Backbone as ProteinMPNN parsed JSONL, in Angstrom:
{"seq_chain_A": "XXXXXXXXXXXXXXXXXXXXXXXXXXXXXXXXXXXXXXXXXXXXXXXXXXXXXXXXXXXXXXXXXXXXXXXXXXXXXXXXXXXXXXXXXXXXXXXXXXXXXXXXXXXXXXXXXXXXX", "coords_chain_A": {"N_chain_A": [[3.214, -85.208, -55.203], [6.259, -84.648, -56.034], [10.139, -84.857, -55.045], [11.646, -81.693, -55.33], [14.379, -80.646, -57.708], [17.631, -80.749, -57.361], [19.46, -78.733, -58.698], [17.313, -76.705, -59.735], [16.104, -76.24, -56.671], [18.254, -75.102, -55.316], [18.436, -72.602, -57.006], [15.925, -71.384, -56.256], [16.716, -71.045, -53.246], [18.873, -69.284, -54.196], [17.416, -66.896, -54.52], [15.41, -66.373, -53.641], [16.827, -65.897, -51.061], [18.358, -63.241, -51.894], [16.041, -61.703, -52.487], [15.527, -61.339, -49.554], [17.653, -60.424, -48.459], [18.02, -58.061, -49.387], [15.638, -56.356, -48.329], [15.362, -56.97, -45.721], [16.37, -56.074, -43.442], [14.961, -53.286, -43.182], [12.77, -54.515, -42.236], [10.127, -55.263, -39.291], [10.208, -58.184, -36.982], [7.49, -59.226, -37.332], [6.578, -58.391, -39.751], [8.519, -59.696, -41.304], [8.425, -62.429, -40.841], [5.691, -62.406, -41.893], [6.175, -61.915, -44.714], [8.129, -64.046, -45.183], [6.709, -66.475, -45.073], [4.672, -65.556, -47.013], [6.72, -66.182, -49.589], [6.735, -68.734, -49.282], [4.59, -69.813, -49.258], [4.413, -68.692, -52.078], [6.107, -70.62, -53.06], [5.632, -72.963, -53.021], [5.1, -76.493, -52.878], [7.766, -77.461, -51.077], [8.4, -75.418, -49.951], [8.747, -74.317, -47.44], [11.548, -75.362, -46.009], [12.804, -74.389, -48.337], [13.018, -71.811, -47.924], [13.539, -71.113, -45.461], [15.908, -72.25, -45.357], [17.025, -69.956, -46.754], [16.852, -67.772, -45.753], [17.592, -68.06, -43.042], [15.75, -68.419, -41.488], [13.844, -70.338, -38.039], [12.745, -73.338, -39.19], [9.59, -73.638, -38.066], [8.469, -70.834, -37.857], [8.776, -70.09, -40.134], [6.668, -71.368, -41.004], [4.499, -71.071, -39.116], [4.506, -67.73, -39.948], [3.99, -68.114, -42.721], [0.881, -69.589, -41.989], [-0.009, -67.191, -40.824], [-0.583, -65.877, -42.991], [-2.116, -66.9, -44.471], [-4.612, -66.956, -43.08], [-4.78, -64.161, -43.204], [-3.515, -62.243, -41.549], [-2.805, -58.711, -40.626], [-1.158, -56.104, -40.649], [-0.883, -54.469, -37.731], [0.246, -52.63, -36.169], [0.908, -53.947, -33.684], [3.448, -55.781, -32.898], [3.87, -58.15, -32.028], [1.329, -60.669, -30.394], [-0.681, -60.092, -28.419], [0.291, -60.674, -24.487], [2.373, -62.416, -25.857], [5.987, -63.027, -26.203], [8.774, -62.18, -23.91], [8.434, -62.625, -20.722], [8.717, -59.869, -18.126], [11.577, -58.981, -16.174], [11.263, -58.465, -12.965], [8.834, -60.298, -13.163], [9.529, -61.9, -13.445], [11.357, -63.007, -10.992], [10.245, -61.498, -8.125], [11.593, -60.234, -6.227], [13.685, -58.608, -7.223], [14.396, -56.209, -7.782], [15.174, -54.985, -5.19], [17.004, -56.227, -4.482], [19.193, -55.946, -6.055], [19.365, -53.282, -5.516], [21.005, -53.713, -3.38], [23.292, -54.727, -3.8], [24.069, -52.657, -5.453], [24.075, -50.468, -3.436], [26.863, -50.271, -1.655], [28.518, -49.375, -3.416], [28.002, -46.269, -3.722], [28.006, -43.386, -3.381], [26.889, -40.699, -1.322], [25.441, -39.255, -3.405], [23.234, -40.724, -5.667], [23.912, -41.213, -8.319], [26.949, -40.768, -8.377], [28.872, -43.215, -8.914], [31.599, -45.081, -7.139], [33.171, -46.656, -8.571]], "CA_chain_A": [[4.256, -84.258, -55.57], [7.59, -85.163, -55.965], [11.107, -83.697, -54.429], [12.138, -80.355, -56.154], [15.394, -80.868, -58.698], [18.494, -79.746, -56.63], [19.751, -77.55, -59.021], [15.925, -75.544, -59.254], [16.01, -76.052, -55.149], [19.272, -74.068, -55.077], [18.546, -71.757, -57.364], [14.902, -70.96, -54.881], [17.421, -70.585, -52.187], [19.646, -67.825, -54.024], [16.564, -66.003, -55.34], [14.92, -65.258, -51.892], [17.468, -64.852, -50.247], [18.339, -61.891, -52.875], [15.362, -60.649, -52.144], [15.295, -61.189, -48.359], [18.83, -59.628, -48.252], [17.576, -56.526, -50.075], [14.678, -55.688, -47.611], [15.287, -57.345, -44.484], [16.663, -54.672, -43.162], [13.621, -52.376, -43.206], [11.451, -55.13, -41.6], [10.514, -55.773, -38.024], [9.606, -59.329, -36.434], [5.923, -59.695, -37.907], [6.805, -58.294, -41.219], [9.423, -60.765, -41.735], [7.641, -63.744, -40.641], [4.596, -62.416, -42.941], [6.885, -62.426, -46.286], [9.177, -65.409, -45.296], [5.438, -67.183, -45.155], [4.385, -65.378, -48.467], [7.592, -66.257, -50.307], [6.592, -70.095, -49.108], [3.216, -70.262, -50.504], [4.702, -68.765, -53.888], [6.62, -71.435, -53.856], [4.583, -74.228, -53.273], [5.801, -77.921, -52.412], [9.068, -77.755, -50.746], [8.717, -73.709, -49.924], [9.551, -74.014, -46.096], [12.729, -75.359, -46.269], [13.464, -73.406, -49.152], [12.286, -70.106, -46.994], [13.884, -71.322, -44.115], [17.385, -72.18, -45.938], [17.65, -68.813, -47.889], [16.577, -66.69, -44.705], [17.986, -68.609, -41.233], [14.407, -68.61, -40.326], [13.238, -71.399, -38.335], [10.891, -73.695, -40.394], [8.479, -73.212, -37.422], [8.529, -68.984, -37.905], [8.074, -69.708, -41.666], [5.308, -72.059, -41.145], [3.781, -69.33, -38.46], [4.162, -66.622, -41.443], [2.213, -69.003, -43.633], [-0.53, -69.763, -41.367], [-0.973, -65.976, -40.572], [-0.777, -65.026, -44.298], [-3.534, -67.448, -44.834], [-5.438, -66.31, -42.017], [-5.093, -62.738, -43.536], [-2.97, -61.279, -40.503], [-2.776, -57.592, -40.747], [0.218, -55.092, -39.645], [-1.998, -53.441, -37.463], [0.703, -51.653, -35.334], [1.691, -54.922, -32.955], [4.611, -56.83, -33.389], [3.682, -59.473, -31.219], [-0.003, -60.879, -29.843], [-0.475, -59.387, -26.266], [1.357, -61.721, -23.827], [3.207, -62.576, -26.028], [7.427, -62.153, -25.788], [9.711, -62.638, -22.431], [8.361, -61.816, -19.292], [9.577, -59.243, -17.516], [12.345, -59.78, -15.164], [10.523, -58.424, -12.067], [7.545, -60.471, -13.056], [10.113, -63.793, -12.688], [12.019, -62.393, -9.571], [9.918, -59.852, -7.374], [12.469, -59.193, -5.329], [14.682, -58.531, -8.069], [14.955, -54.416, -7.49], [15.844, -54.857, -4.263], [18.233, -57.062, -4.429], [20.077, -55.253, -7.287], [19.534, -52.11, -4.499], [21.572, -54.449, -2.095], [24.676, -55.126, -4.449], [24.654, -51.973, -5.726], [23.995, -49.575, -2.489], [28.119, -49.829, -1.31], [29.322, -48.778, -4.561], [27.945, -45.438, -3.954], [28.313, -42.254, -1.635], [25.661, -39.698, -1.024], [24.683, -38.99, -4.727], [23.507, -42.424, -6.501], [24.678, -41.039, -9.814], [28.447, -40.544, -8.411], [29.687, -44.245, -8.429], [32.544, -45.184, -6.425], [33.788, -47.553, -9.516]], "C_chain_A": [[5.623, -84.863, -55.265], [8.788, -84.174, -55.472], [11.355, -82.474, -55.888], [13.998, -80.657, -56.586], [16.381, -79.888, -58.025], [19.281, -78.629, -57.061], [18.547, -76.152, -58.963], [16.163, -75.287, -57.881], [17.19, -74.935, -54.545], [19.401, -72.758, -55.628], [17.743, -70.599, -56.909], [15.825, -70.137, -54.28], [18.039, -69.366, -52.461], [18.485, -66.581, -53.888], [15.851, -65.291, -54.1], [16.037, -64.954, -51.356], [18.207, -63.729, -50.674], [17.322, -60.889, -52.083], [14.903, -60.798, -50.648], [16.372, -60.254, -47.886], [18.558, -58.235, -47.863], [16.622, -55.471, -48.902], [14.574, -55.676, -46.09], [15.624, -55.875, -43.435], [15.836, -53.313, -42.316], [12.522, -52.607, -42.638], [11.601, -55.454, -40.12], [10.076, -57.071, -38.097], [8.762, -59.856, -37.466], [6.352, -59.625, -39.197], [7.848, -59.334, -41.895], [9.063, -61.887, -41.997], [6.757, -63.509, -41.819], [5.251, -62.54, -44.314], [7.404, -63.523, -46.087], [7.372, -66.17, -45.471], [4.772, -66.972, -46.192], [4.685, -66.11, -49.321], [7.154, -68.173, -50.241], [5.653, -70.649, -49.817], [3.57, -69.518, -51.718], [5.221, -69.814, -54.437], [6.525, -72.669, -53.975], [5.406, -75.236, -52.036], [7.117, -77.453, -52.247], [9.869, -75.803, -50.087], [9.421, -73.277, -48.068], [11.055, -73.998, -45.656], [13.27, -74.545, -46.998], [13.783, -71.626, -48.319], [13.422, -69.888, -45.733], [15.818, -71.297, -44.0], [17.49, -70.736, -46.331], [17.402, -67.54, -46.668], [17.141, -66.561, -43.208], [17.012, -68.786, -40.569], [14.311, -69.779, -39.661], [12.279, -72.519, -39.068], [9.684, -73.125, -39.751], [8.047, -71.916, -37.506], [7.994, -69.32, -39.58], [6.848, -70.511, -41.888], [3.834, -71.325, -40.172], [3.321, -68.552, -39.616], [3.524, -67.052, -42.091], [1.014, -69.419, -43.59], [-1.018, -68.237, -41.631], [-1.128, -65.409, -41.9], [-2.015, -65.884, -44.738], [-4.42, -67.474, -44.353], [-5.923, -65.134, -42.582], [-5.016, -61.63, -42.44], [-2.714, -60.189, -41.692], [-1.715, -56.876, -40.264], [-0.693, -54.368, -39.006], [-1.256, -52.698, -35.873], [0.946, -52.071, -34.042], [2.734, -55.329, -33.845], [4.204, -58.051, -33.248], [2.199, -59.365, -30.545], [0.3, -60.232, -28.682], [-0.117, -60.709, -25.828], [1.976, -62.413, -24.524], [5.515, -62.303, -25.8], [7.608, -62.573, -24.379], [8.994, -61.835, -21.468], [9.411, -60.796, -18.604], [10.482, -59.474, -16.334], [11.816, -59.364, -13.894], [8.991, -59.122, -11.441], [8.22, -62.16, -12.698], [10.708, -63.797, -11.224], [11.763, -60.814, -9.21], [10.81, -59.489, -6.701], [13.771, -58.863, -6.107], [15.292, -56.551, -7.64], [15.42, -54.213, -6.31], [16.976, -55.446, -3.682], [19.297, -56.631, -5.198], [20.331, -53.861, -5.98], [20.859, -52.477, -3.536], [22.883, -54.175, -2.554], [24.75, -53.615, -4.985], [25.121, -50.495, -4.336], [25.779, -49.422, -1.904], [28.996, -49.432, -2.05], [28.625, -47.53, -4.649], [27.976, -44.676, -2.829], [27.146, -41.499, -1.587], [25.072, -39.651, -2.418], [24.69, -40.495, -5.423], [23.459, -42.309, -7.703], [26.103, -40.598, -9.643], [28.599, -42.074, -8.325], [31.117, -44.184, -7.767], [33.815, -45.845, -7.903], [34.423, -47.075, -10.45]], "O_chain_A": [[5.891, -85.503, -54.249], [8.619, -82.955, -55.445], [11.201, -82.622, -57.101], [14.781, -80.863, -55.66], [16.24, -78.665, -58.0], [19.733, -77.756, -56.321], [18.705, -75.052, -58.433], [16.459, -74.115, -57.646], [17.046, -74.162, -53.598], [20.12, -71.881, -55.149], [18.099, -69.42, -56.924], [15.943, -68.931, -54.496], [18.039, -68.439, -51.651], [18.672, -65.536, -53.265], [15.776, -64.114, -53.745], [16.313, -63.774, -51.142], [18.784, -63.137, -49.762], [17.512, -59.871, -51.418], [13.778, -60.338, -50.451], [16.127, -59.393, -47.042], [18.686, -57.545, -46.852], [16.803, -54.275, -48.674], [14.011, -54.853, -45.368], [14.943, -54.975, -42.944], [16.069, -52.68, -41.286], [11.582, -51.845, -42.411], [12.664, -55.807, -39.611], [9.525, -57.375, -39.155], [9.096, -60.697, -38.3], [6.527, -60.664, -39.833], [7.769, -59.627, -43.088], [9.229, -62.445, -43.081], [6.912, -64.261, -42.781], [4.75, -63.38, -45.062], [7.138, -64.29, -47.012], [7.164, -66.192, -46.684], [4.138, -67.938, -46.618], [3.862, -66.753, -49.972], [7.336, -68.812, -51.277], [5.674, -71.553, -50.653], [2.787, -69.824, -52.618], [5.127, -70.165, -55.613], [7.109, -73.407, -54.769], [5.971, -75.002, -50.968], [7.682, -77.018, -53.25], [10.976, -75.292, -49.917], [10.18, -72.397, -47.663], [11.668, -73.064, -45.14], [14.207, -73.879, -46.559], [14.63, -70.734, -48.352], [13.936, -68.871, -45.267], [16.627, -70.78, -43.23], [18.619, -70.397, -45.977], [17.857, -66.416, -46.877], [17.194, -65.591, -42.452], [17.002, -69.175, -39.401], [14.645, -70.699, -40.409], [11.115, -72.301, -39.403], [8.876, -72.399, -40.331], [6.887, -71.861, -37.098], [6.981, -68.836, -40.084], [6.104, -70.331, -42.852], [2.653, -71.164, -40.48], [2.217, -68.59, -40.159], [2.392, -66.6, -42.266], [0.215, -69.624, -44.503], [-1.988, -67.929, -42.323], [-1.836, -64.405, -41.976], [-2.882, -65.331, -45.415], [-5.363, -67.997, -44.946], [-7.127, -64.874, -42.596], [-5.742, -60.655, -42.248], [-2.524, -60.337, -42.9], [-1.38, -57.253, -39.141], [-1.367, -53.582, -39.672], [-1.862, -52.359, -34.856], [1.176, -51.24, -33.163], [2.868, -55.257, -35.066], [4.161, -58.914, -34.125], [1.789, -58.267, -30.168], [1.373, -59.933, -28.158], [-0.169, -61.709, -26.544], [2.374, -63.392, -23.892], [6.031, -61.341, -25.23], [6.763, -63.208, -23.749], [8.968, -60.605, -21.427], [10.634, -60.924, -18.571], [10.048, -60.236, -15.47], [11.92, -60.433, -13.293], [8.326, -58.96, -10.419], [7.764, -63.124, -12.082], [10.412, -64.685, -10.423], [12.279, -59.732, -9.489], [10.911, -58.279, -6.499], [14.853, -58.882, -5.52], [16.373, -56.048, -7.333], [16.151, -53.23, -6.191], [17.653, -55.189, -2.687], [20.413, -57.05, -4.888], [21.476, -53.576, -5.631], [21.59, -51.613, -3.05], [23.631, -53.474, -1.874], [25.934, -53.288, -4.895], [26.134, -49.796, -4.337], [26.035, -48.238, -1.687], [30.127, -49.128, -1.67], [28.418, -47.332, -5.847], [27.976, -45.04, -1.653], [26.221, -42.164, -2.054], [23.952, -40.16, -2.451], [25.656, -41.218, -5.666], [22.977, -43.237, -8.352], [26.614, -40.054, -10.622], [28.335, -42.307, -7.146], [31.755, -43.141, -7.92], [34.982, -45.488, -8.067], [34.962, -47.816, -11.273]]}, "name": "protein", "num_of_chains": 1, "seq": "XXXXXXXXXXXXXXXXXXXXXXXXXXXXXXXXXXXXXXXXXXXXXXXXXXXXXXXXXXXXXXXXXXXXXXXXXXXXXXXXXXXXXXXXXXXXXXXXXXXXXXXXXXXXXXXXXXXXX"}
């Protein structure tokens, strides 16, 4: 397969991102990834970049979306795999609540919904 003709390659680029514009919007995380990865395998040889240009995606997110669309991922009411996503900040620094207790405890008087500030 040979490169894609830079006027066709640009014209890819407007055409999704038309229709990524249009919908994005409406989509969370998964759903995004799963069309930007659609829109790739419609468009064959040279569809990541193309996907990736016309959306801001990373390539890696649109090459994700294309695995799981060829897998035959499902919306099934995750966003994200379990453990997936940022740890929680108490789960990187346990003593995080009490230390926040520390700095905040002299900025308040008897009620700890009156601040001093």
């Amino acid at each position: 397969m040979g490169r894609i003709n830079p006027e066709r390659r640009e014209r890819l680029v407007n055409d999704v991102k038309e229709r990524y514009d249009r919908i994005s919007g409406t989509m969370n995380e998964l759903s995004k990834r799963l069309w930007a990865g659609n829109e790739c395998l419609s468009i064959g040889h040279g569809g990541i970049g193309i996907v990736s240009k016309a959306t801001g995606m990373a390539r890696n997110t649109v090459v994700n979306g294309r695995n799981e669309v060829k897998a035959g991922k499902k919306l099934d009411g995750r966003i994200r795999d379990r453990g997936a996503g940022r740890k929680r900040s108490i789960e990187i620094n346990p003593g995080l609540p009490e230390r926040l207790q520390e700095i905040v405890a002299p900025f308040t008087r008897g009620d700890p919904m009156s601040s001093l500030l």
